[in-house]
Coordinates of C-alpha atoms and ligand atoms in Angstrom, one line a residue:
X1160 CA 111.6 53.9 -60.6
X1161 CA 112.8 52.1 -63.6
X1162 CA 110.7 50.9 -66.7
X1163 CA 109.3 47.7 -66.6
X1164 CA 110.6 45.5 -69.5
X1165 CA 106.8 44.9 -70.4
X1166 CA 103.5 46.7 -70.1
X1167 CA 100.1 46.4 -71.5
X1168 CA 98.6 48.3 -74.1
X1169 CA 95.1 48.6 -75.3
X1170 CA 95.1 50.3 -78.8
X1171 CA 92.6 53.4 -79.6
X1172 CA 90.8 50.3 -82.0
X1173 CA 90.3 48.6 -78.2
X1174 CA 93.0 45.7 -79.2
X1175 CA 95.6 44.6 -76.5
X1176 CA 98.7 43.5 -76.3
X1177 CA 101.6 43.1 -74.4
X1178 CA 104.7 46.3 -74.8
X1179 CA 108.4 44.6 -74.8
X1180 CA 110.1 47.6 -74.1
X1181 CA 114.0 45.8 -73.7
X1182 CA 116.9 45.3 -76.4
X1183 CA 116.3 42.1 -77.9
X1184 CA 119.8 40.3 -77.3
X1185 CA 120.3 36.3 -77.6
X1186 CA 116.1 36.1 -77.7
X1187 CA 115.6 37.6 -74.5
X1188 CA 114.4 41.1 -73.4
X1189 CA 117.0 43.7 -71.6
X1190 CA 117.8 46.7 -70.2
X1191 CA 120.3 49.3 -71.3
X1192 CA 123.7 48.8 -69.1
X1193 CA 123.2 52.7 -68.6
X1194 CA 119.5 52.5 -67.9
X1195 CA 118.4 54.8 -70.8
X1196 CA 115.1 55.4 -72.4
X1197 CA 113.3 56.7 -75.3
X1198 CA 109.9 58.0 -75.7
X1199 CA 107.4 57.4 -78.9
X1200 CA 105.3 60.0 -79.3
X1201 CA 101.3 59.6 -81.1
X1202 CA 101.9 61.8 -84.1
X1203 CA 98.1 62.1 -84.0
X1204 CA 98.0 63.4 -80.6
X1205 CA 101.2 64.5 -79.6
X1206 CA 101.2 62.4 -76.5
X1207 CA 103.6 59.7 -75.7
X1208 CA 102.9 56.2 -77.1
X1209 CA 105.3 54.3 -74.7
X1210 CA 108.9 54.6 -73.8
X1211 CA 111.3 51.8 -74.2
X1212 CA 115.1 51.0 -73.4
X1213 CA 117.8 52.8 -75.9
X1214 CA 120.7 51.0 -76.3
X1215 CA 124.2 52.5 -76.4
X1216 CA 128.1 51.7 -77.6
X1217 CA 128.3 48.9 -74.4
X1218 CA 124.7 47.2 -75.3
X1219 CA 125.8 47.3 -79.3
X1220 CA 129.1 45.3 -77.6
X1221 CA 126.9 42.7 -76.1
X1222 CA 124.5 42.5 -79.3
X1223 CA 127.8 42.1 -81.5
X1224 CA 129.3 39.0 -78.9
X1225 CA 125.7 37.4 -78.8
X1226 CA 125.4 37.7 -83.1
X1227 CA 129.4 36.4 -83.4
X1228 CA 128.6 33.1 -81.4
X1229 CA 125.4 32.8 -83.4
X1230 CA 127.1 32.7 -86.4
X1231 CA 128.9 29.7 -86.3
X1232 CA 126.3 27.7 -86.2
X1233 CA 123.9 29.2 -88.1
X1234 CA 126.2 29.6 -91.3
X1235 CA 126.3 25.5 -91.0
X1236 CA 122.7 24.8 -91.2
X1237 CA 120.9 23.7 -94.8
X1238 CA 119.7 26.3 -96.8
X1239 CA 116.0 24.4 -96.4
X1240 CA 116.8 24.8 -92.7
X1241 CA 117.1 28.4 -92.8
X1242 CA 114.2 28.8 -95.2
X1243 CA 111.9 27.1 -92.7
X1244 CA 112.7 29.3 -90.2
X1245 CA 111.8 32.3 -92.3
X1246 CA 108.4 30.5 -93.8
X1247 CA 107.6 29.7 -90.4
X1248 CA 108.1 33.7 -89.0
X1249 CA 106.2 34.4 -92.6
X1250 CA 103.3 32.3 -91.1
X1251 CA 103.1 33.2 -87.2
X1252 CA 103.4 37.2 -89.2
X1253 CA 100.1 36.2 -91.1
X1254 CA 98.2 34.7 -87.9
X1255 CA 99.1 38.1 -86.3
X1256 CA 98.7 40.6 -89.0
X1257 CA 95.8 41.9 -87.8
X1258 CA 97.4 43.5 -84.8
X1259 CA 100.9 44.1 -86.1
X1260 CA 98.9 46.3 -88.5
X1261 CA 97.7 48.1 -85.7
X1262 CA 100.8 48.4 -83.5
X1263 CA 102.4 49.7 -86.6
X1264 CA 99.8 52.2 -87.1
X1265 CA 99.6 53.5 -83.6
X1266 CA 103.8 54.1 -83.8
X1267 CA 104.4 55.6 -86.8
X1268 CA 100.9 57.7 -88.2
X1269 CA 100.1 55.5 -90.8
X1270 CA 96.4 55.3 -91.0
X1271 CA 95.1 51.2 -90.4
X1272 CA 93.0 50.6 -93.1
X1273 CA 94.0 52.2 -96.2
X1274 CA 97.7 52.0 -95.5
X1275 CA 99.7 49.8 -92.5
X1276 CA 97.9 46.6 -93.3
X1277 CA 99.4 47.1 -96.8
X1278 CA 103.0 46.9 -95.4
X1279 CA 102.3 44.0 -93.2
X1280 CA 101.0 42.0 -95.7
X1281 CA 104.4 42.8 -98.1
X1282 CA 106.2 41.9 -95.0
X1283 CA 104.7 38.4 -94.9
X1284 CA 105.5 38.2 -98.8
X1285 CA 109.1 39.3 -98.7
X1286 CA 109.8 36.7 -95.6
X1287 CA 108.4 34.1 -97.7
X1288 CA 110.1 35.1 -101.0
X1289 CA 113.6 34.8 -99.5
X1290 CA 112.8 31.7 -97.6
X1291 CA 112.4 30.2 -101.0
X1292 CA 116.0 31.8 -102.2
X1293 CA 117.8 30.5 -99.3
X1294 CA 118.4 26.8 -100.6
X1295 CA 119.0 28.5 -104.2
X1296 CA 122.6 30.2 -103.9
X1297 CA 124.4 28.7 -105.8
X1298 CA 128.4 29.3 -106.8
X1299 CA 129.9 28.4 -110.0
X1300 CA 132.7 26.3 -111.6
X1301 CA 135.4 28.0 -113.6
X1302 CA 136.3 25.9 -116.3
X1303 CA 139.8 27.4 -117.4
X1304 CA 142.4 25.0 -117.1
X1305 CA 141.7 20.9 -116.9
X1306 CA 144.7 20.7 -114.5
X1307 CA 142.8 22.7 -111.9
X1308 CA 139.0 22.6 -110.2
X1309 CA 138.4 26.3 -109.5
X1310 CA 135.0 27.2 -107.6
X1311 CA 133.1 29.2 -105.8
X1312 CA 131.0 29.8 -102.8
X1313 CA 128.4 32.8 -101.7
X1314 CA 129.9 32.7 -98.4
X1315 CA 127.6 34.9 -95.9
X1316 CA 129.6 38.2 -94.6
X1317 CA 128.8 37.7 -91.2
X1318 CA 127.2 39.8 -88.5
X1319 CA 125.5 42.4 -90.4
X1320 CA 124.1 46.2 -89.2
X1321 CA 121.3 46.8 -90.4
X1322 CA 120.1 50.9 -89.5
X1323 CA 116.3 51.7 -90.6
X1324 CA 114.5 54.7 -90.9
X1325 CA 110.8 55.2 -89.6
X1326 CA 108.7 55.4 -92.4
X1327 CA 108.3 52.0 -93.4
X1328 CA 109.6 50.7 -89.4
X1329 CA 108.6 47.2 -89.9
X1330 CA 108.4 46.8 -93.8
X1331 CA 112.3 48.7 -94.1
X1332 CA 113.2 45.5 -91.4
X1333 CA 111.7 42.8 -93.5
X1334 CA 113.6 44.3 -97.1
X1335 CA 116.5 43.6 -94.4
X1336 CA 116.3 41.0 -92.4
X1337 CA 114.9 38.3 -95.0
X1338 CA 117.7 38.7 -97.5
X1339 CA 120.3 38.8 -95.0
X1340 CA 119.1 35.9 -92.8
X1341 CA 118.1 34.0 -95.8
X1342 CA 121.9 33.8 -97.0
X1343 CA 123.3 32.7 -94.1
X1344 CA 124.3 36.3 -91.7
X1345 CA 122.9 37.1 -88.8
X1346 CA 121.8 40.3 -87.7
X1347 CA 121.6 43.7 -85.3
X1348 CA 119.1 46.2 -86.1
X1349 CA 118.4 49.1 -84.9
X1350 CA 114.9 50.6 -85.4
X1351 CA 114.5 54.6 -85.3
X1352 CA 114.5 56.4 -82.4
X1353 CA 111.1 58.2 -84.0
X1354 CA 108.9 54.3 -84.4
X1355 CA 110.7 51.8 -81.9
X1356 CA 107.8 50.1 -80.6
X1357 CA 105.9 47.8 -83.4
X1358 CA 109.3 46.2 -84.5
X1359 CA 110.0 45.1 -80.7
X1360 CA 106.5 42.9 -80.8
X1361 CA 107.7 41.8 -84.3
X1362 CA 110.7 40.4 -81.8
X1363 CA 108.7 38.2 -79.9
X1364 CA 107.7 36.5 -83.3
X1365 CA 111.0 35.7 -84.1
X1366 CA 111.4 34.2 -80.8
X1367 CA 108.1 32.1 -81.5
X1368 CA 109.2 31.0 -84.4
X1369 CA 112.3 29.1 -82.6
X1370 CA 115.6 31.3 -84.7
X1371 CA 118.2 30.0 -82.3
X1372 CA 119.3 32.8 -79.7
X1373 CA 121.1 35.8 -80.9
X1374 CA 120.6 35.0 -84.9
X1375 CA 118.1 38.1 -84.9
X1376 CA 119.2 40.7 -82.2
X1377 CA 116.9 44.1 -82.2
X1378 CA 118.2 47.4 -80.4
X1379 CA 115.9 50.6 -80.0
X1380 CA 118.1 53.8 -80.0
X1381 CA 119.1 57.1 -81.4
X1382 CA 121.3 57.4 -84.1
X1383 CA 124.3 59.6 -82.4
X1384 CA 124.8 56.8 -80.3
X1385 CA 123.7 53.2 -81.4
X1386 CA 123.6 53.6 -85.0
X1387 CA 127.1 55.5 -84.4
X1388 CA 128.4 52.4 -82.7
X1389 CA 126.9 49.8 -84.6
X1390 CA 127.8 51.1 -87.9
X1391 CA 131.6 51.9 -86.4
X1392 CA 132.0 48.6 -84.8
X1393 CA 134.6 46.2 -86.1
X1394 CA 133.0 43.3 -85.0
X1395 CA 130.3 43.6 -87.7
X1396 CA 130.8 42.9 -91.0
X1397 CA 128.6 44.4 -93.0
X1398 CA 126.3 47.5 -92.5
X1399 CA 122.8 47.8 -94.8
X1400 CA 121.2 51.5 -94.0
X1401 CA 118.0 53.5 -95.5
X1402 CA 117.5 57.2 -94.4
X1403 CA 118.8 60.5 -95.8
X1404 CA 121.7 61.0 -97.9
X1405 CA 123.2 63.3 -95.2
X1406 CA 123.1 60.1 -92.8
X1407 CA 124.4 58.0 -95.0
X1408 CA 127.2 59.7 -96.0
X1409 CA 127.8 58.9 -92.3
X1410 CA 127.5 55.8 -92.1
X1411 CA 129.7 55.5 -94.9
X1412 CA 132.5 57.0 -93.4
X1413 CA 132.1 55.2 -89.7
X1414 CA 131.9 52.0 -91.7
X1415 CA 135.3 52.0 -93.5
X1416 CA 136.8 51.6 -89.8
X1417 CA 137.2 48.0 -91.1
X1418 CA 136.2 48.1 -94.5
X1419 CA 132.9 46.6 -93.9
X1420 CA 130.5 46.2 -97.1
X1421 CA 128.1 49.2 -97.3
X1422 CA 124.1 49.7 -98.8
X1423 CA 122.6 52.6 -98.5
X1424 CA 119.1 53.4 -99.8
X1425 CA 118.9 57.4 -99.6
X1426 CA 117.1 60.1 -100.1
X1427 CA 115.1 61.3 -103.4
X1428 CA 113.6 63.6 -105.8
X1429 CA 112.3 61.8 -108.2
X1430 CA 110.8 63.7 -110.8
X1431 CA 107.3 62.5 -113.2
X1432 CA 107.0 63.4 -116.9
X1433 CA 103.4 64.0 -118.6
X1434 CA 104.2 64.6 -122.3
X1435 CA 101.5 65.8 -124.4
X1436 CA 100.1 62.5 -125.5
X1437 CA 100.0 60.8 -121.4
X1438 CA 96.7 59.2 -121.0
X1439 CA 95.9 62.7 -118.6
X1440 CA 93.3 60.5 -116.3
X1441 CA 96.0 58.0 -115.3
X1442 CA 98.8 60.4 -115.2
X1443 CA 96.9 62.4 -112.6
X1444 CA 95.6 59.3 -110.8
X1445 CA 99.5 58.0 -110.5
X1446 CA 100.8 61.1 -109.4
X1447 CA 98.9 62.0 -106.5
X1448 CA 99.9 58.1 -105.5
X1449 CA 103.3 58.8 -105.8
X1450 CA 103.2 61.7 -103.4
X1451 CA 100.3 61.7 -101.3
X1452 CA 100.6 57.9 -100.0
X1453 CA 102.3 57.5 -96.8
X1454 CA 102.0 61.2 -96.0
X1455 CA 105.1 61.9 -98.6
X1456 CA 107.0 60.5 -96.7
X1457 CA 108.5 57.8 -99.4
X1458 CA 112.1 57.8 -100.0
X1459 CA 110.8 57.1 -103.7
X1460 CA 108.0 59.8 -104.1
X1461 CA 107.5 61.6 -107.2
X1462 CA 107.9 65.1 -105.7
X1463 CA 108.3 66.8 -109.0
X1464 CA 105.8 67.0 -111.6
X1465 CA 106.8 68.2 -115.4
X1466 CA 103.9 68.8 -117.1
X1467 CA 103.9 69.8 -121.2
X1468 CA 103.3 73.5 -121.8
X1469 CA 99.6 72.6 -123.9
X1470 CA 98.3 70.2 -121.4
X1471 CA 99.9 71.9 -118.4
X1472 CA 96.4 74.1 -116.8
X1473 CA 94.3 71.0 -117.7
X1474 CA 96.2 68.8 -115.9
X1475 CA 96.8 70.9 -112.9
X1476 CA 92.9 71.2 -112.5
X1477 CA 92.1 67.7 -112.7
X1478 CA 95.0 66.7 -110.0
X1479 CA 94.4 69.1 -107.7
X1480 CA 90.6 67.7 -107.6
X1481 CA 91.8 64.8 -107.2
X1482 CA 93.7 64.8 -104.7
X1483 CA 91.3 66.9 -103.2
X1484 CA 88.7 64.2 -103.1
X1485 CA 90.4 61.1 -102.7
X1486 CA 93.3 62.0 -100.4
X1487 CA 91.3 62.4 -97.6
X1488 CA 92.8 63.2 -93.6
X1489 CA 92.4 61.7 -90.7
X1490 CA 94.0 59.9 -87.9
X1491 CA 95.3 56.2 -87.6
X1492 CA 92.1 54.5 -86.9
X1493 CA 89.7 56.6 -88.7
X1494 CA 89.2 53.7 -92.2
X1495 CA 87.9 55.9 -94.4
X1496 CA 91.5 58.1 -94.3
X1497 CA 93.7 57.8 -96.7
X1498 CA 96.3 60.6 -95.3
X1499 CA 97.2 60.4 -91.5
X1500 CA 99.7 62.9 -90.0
X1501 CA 103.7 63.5 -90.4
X1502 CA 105.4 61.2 -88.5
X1503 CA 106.7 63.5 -85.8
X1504 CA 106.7 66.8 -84.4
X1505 CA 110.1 67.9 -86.1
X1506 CA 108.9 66.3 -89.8
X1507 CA 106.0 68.8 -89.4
X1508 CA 107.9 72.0 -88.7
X1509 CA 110.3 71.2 -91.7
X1510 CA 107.6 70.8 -93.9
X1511 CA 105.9 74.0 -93.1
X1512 CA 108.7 75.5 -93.4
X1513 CA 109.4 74.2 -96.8
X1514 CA 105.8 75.2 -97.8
X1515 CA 106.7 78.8 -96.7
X1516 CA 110.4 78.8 -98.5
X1517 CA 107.7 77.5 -101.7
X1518 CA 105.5 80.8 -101.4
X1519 CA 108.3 82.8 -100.7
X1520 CA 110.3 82.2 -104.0
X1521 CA 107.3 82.4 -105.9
X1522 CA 105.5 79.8 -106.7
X1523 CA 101.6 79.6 -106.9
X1524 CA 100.2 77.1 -104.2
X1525 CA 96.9 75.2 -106.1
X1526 CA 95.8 73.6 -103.0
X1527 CA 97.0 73.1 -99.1
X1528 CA 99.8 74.9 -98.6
X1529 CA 99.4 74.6 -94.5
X1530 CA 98.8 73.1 -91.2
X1531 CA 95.5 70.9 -91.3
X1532 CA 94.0 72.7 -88.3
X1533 CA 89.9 71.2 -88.8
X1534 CA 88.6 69.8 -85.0
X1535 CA 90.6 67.4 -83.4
X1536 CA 93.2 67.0 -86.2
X1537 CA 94.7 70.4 -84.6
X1538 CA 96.2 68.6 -82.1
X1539 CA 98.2 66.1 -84.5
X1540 CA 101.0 66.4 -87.0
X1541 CA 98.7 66.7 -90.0
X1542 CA 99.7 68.5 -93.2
X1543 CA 97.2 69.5 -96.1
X1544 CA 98.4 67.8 -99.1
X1545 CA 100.0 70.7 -101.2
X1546 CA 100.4 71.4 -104.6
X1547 CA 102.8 74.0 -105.8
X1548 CA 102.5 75.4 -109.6
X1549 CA 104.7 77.3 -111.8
X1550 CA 107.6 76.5 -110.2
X1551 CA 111.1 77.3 -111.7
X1552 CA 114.4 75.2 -111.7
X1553 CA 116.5 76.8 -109.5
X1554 CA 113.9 76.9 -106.7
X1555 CA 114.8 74.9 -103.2
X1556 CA 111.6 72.8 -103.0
X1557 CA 112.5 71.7 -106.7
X1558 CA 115.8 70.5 -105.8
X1559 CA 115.5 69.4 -101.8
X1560 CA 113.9 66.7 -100.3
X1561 CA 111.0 67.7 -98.4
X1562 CA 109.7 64.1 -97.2
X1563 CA 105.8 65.4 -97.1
X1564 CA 102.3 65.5 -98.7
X1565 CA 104.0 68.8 -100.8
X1566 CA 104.5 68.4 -104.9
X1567 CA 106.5 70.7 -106.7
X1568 CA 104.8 71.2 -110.7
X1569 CA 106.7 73.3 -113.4
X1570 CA 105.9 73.0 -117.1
X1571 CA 108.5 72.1 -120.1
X1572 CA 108.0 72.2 -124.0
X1573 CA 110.5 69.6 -125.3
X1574 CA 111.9 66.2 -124.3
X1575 CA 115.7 67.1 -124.3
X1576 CA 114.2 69.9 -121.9
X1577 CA 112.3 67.9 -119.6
X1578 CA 115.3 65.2 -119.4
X1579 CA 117.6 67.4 -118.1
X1580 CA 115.5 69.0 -115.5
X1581 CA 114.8 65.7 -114.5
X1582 CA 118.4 65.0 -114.4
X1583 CA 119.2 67.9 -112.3
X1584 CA 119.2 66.9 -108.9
X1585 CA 121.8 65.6 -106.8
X1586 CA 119.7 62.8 -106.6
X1587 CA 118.8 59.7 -108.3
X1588 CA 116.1 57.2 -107.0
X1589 CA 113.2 57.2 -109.1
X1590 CA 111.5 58.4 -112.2
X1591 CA 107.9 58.4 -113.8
X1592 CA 107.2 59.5 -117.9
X1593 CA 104.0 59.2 -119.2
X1594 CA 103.3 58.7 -122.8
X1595 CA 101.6 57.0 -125.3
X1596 CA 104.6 56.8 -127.6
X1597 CA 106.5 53.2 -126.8
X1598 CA 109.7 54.5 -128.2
X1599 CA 110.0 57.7 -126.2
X1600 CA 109.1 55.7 -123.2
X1601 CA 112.1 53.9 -123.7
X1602 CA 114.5 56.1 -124.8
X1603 CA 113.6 58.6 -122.1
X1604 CA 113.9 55.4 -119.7
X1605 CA 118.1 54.8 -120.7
X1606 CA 118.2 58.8 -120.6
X1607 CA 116.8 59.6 -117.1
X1608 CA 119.5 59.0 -114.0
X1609 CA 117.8 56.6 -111.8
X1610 CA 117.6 53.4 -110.4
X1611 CA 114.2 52.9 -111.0
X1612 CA 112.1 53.9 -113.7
X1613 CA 108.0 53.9 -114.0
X1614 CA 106.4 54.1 -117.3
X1615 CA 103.0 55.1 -116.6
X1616 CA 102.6 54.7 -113.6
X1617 CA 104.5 55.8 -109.9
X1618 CA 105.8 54.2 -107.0
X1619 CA 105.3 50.9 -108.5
X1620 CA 107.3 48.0 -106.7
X1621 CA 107.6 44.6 -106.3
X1622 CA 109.6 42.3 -104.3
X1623 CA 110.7 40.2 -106.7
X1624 CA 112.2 43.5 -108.7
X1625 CA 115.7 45.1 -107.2
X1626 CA 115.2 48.5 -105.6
X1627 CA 117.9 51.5 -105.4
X1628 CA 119.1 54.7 -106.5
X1629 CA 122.4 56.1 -108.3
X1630 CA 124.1 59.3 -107.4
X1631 CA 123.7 60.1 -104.0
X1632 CA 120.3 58.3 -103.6
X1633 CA 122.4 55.3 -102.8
X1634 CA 124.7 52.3 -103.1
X1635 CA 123.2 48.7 -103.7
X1636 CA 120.3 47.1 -104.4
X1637 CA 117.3 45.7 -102.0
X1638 CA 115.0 42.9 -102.7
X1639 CA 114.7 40.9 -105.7
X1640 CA 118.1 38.3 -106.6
X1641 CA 119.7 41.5 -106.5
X1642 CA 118.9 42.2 -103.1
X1643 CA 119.9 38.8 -101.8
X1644 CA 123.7 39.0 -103.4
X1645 CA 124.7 42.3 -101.5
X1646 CA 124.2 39.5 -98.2
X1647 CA 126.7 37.5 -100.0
X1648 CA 130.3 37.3 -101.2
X1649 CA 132.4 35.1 -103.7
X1650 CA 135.0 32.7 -101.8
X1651 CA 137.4 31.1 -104.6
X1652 CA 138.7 27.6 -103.9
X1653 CA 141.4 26.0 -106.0
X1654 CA 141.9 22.2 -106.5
X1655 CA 145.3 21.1 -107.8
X1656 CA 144.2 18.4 -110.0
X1657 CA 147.9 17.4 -111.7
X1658 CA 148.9 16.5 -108.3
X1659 CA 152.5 18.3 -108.4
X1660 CA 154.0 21.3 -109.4
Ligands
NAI1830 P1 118.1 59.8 -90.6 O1 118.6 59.4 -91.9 O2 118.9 60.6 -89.7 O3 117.6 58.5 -89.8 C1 117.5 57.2 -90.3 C2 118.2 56.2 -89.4 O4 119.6 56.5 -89.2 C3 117.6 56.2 -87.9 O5 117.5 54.9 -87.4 C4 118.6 57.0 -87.2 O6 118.6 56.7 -85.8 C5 119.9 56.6 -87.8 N1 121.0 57.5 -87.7 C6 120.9 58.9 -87.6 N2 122.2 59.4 -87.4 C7 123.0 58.4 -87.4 C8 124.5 58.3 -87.2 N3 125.2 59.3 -87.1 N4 125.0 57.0 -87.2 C9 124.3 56.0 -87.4 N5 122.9 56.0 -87.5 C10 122.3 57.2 -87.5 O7 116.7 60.5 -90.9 P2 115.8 61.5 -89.9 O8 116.6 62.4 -89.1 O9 114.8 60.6 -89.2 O10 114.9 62.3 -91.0 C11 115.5 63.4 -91.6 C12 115.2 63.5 -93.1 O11 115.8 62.3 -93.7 C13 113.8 63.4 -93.5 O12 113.2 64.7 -93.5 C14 113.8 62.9 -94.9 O13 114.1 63.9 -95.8 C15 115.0 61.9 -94.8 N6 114.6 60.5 -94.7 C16 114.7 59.7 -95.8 C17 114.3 58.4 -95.7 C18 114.3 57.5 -96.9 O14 113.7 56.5 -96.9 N7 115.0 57.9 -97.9 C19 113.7 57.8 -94.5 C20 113.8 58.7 -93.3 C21 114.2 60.0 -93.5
MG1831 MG1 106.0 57.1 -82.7

C-alpha cells in the first residue's frame, strides 16, 4: 500500500493538522517517480513521527523544469510585486505561528516554549526584512568616459539549490528562501532527511499566499541522492548549503559541474575568551547560552571556553551551577524545559562518544558527562549538558566539532596565548572575548579568525547583520545586505553615446 499524500496529525499538545507528505513541485503535492519514502523519527521517543515521499535524481529533473519555466516570469515582475508576495507569506506565517511552532517542535526536539517559537517568530522577521529589500537593488552608473553610458544590473542567477541542515529546519529555509526570492531567483530546497515534516506544512503557506506555481519548489530527501543531484545539476544556477564542512566540501566539488555560484555555511568551533577583568556573572551567563541552547547543536556555539589562569576555578564553579539550574531537560512539550533531546539517534551516539574520547584523554568532566537516563527521558535522545575542565590543546574534543550540549574549558595566562589557541582550529565561524578593557576588545576582535565576533556576549545575531565563517567554516554571507547580494550578480551594459566608431 502506498502512502497517502496527506494524513492527520494530532500533536502531543492535542493540536491538529493536516501532514503533506508529497514533493512540493509547481504548488502541488507529489509522489516520488520511484515511490520512495523517508521516515522522521520523535527524538523524544524514538518512535516514528511520520514518513513522507523522498525525492531522487528524476524528481530533482522535474523540480528543475517546473523552477526554469517559473523563472521567466517571475524575474519580470516589480520588485514591490515580489515584496508583497513575501510580506503576505510573512503574515499568513504569523496567523499560524502558533502551530508551526509546534510542528517544528514535534520534528526536530526543540522544546515549544523556551525555544521553536523563537525560530518562528525570526522566520516571520527575516520574510518581512527582505520583502522590504526587494524593490531596493539597485545597480550603478559608471561615469568614465562621456562618450559612453556604462551601467549595471543585479541580475538574479536563476534557479537556485538551496540544501539545509536540520537544526534550524524551518529557520535555515527562511535565511534562504527570503533573500533569494526577494531578488528575483526562484528556488528548490531540499530539507534534511533527519526534520522533513514542519517545512512541507510551511509549503502549503506559500501556496496560500498565491507565489505563482513552481517559484518555490520543496523536495524531502537524503543527501546521497537529492542533495547529490540537486547540487550536481546543470540546470540550476546557483547552490546555497549549511551543514558540515565535510558536506560542503561536497557540494563544492558537484557544483563546479557548471560553475554554479556556491555558499556554504559550515561547521564551527568557536572558541570564548574570559580575561581577567570579564564582568564573571555575564561571562558565565553568555556562555552556557552559547552552548547549551538548541541542545549544542548550533553551527555557531561557543564550544571552547578559555578562561584566565586567576579567575579560572571561580569561574568554573559559578558556570557549572549555572547551567545546572537553568539548563533544565525535558521533552518538546514540557514549557518549563529549556534543553530537549539530540536531534536523532546517530547525533546521540557521536556525542557519547565524544564525551568518552574527553575522559579518555584526560580531561576532568565538572558536570554531565552522560546519557540523561531520569524516568521517561530514558527513552529519548537526551544528553546531560557537559562541562569538560583542564583540557589541553591538542586534545580532539578541543579541535572537533561535537554538535552537542558538551563544552570544552582550558585555562591561558596571556593574550598572545589565548589568540592563538583560539586561532587554532581548522575552523572559523565565531568568536566571544570578554573584557572590560574597550581596546583589547577590539584589538583581540581584528586578531581572532572569524566571521563573526561577540564582545561580551555569545551567539548574538541579528537579521539585519551578515552571518558566516572564514576558513573552512564557509564561503559567503547570509542575511543582512550581505546576504541578499550572494542572490545577485552584476550585468554590465554599454551605450555608445558618440554614435560611430
Ligand atoms: P550534513 O552536512 O551531511 O547534512 C546537511 C544537509 O546536507 C542535509 O540536507 C543532507 O541531506 C545534505 N547532504 C548530505 N550529503 C550530501 C551530499 N553528498 N550531497 C548533497 N547534499 C548532501 O550533516 P549531518 O550528517 O546531518 O550531520 C553530521 C554533522 O554535521 C553533525 O554532527 C554536525 O557536526 C555537523 N552539522 C553542522 C551543521 C551546521 O549548521 N554547521 C548543521 C548540521 C550538521
Ligand atoms: Mg524528526
Amino acid at each position: 500500500m502506498s502512502l497517502p499524500l496527506e494524513y492527520e496529525v494530532t500533536l502531543p499538545n492535542g493540536k491538529k493538522f493536516t501532514q503533506q507528505s508529497g514533493l512540493f513541485i509547481n504548488n502541488e503535492f507529489v509522489k516520488s517517480k520511484s515511490g520512495k519514502t523517508l521516515e522522521s523519527i520523535n527524538p523524544s521517543t524514538g518512535v516514528v513521527n511520520g514518513e513522507v515521499y523522498a525525492a531522487e535524481d528524476a524528481d530533482v529533473d522535474v523540480a528543475v523544469d517546473a523552477a526554469r519555466a517559473a523563472f521567466k516570469s517571475w524575474k519580470k515582475l516589480t520588485g514591490v510585486e515580489r515584496g508583497n508576495y513575501l510580506f503576505k507569506f510573512a503574515e499568513i506565517l504569523a496567523e499560524e505561528q502558533e502551530l508551526v511552532s509546534a510542528i517544528e517542535a514535534w520534528d526536530s526536539g526543540k522544546t515549544l516554549a523556551q525555544n521553536a517559537v523563537y525560530d518562528i517568530e525570526e522566520t516571520v522577521a527575516v520574510f518581512k526584512y527582505y520583502a522590504g529589500w526587494a524593490d531596493k537593488i539597485q545597480g550603478r552608473v559608471i561615469q568614465n568616459n562621456p562618450k559612453t553610458l556604462a551601467y549595471t544590473v543585479h541580475e538574479p542567477y536563476g534557479v537556485c539549490g538551496q540544501i539545509i541542515p536540520w537544526n534550524y529546519p524551518i529557520l535555515m529555509a527562511a535565511w534562504k528562501l527570503a533573500p533569494a526570492l526577494a531578488a528575483g531567483n526562484v528556488v528548490i530546497l531540499k530539507s534534511s532527511e533527519i526534520t522533513p515534516l514542519s517545512i512541507l506544512y510551511l509549503a502549503t503557506l506559500f501556496k496560500k499566499a498565491g507565489f505563482p506555481p513552481g517559484t518555490v519548489n520543496i523536495l524531502s530527501g537524503f543527501g546521497a541522492t537529492c542533495g547529490k543531484a540537486l547540487a550536481g545539476h546543470h540546470g540550476v544556477d546557483k547552490v546555497a548549503f549549511t551543514g558540515s564542512t565535510a558536506t560542503g566540501k561536497v557540494i563544492q566539488q558537484l557544483a563546479s559541474s557548471n560553475l554554479k555560484a556556491v555558499t556554504l555555511e559550515c561547521g564551527g568551533k568557536s572558541p570564548l575568551i574570559v580575561r581577567a577583568d570579564a564582568d564573571l556573572d555575564q561571562a558565565v551567563k553568555w556562555a552556557a547560552v552559547g552552548i547549551m541552547s538548541n541542545q549544542g547543536q548550533v553551527c555557531t556555539s561557543t564550544s571552547r571556553i578559555y578562561i584566565h589562569e586567576s579567575i579560572y576555578e571561580e569561574f568554573l564553579t559559578l558556570f557549572s551551577a549555572h547551567v545546572k539550574e537553568v539548563y533544565t531537560q525535558g521533552g518538546m512539550f514540557n514549557d518549563e524545559a529549556i534543553v530537549g533531546p539530540q536531534v536523532s539517534q546517530m547525533q546521540h551516539d557521536k556525542i557519547l562518544s565524544y564525551i568518552d574520547i574527553g575522559k579518555k584523554e584526560g580531561a576532568r568532566v565538572v558536570t554531565g558527562g552522560e546519557k540523561n537516563e531520569e524516568g521517561e527521558l530514558a527513552k529519548g535522545y537526551f544528553i546531560k549538558p557537559t562541562i569538560f575542565a583542564d583540557v589541553t590543546p591538542k586534545m580532539r574534543i578541543v579541535n572537533e566539532e561535537i554538535f552537542g550540549p558538551v563544552v570544552a574549558c582550558g585555562k591561558f595566562s596571556t593574550d598572545e596565548e589565548v589568540v592563538e589557541y583560539a586561532n587554532q582550529t581548522e575552523y572559523g565561524l565565531g568568536a566571544s572575548i570578554f573584557t572590560r578593557d574597550i581596546a583589547v576588545a577590539h584589538s583581540m576582535a581584528a586578531d581572532v579568525e572569524a566571521g563573526m565576533v561577540w564582545i561580551n556576549s555569545s551567539n548574538d545575531s541579528d537579521h539585519h547583520v551578515p552571518f558566516g565563517g572564514v576558513k573552512m567554516s564557509g564561503i559567503g554571507r547570509e542575511l543582512g545586505e550581505y546576504g541578499l547580494s550572494t542572490y545577485t550578480q552584476a550585468k554590465a551594459v554599454f551605450v555608445n553615446l558618440a554614435n560611430k566608431l
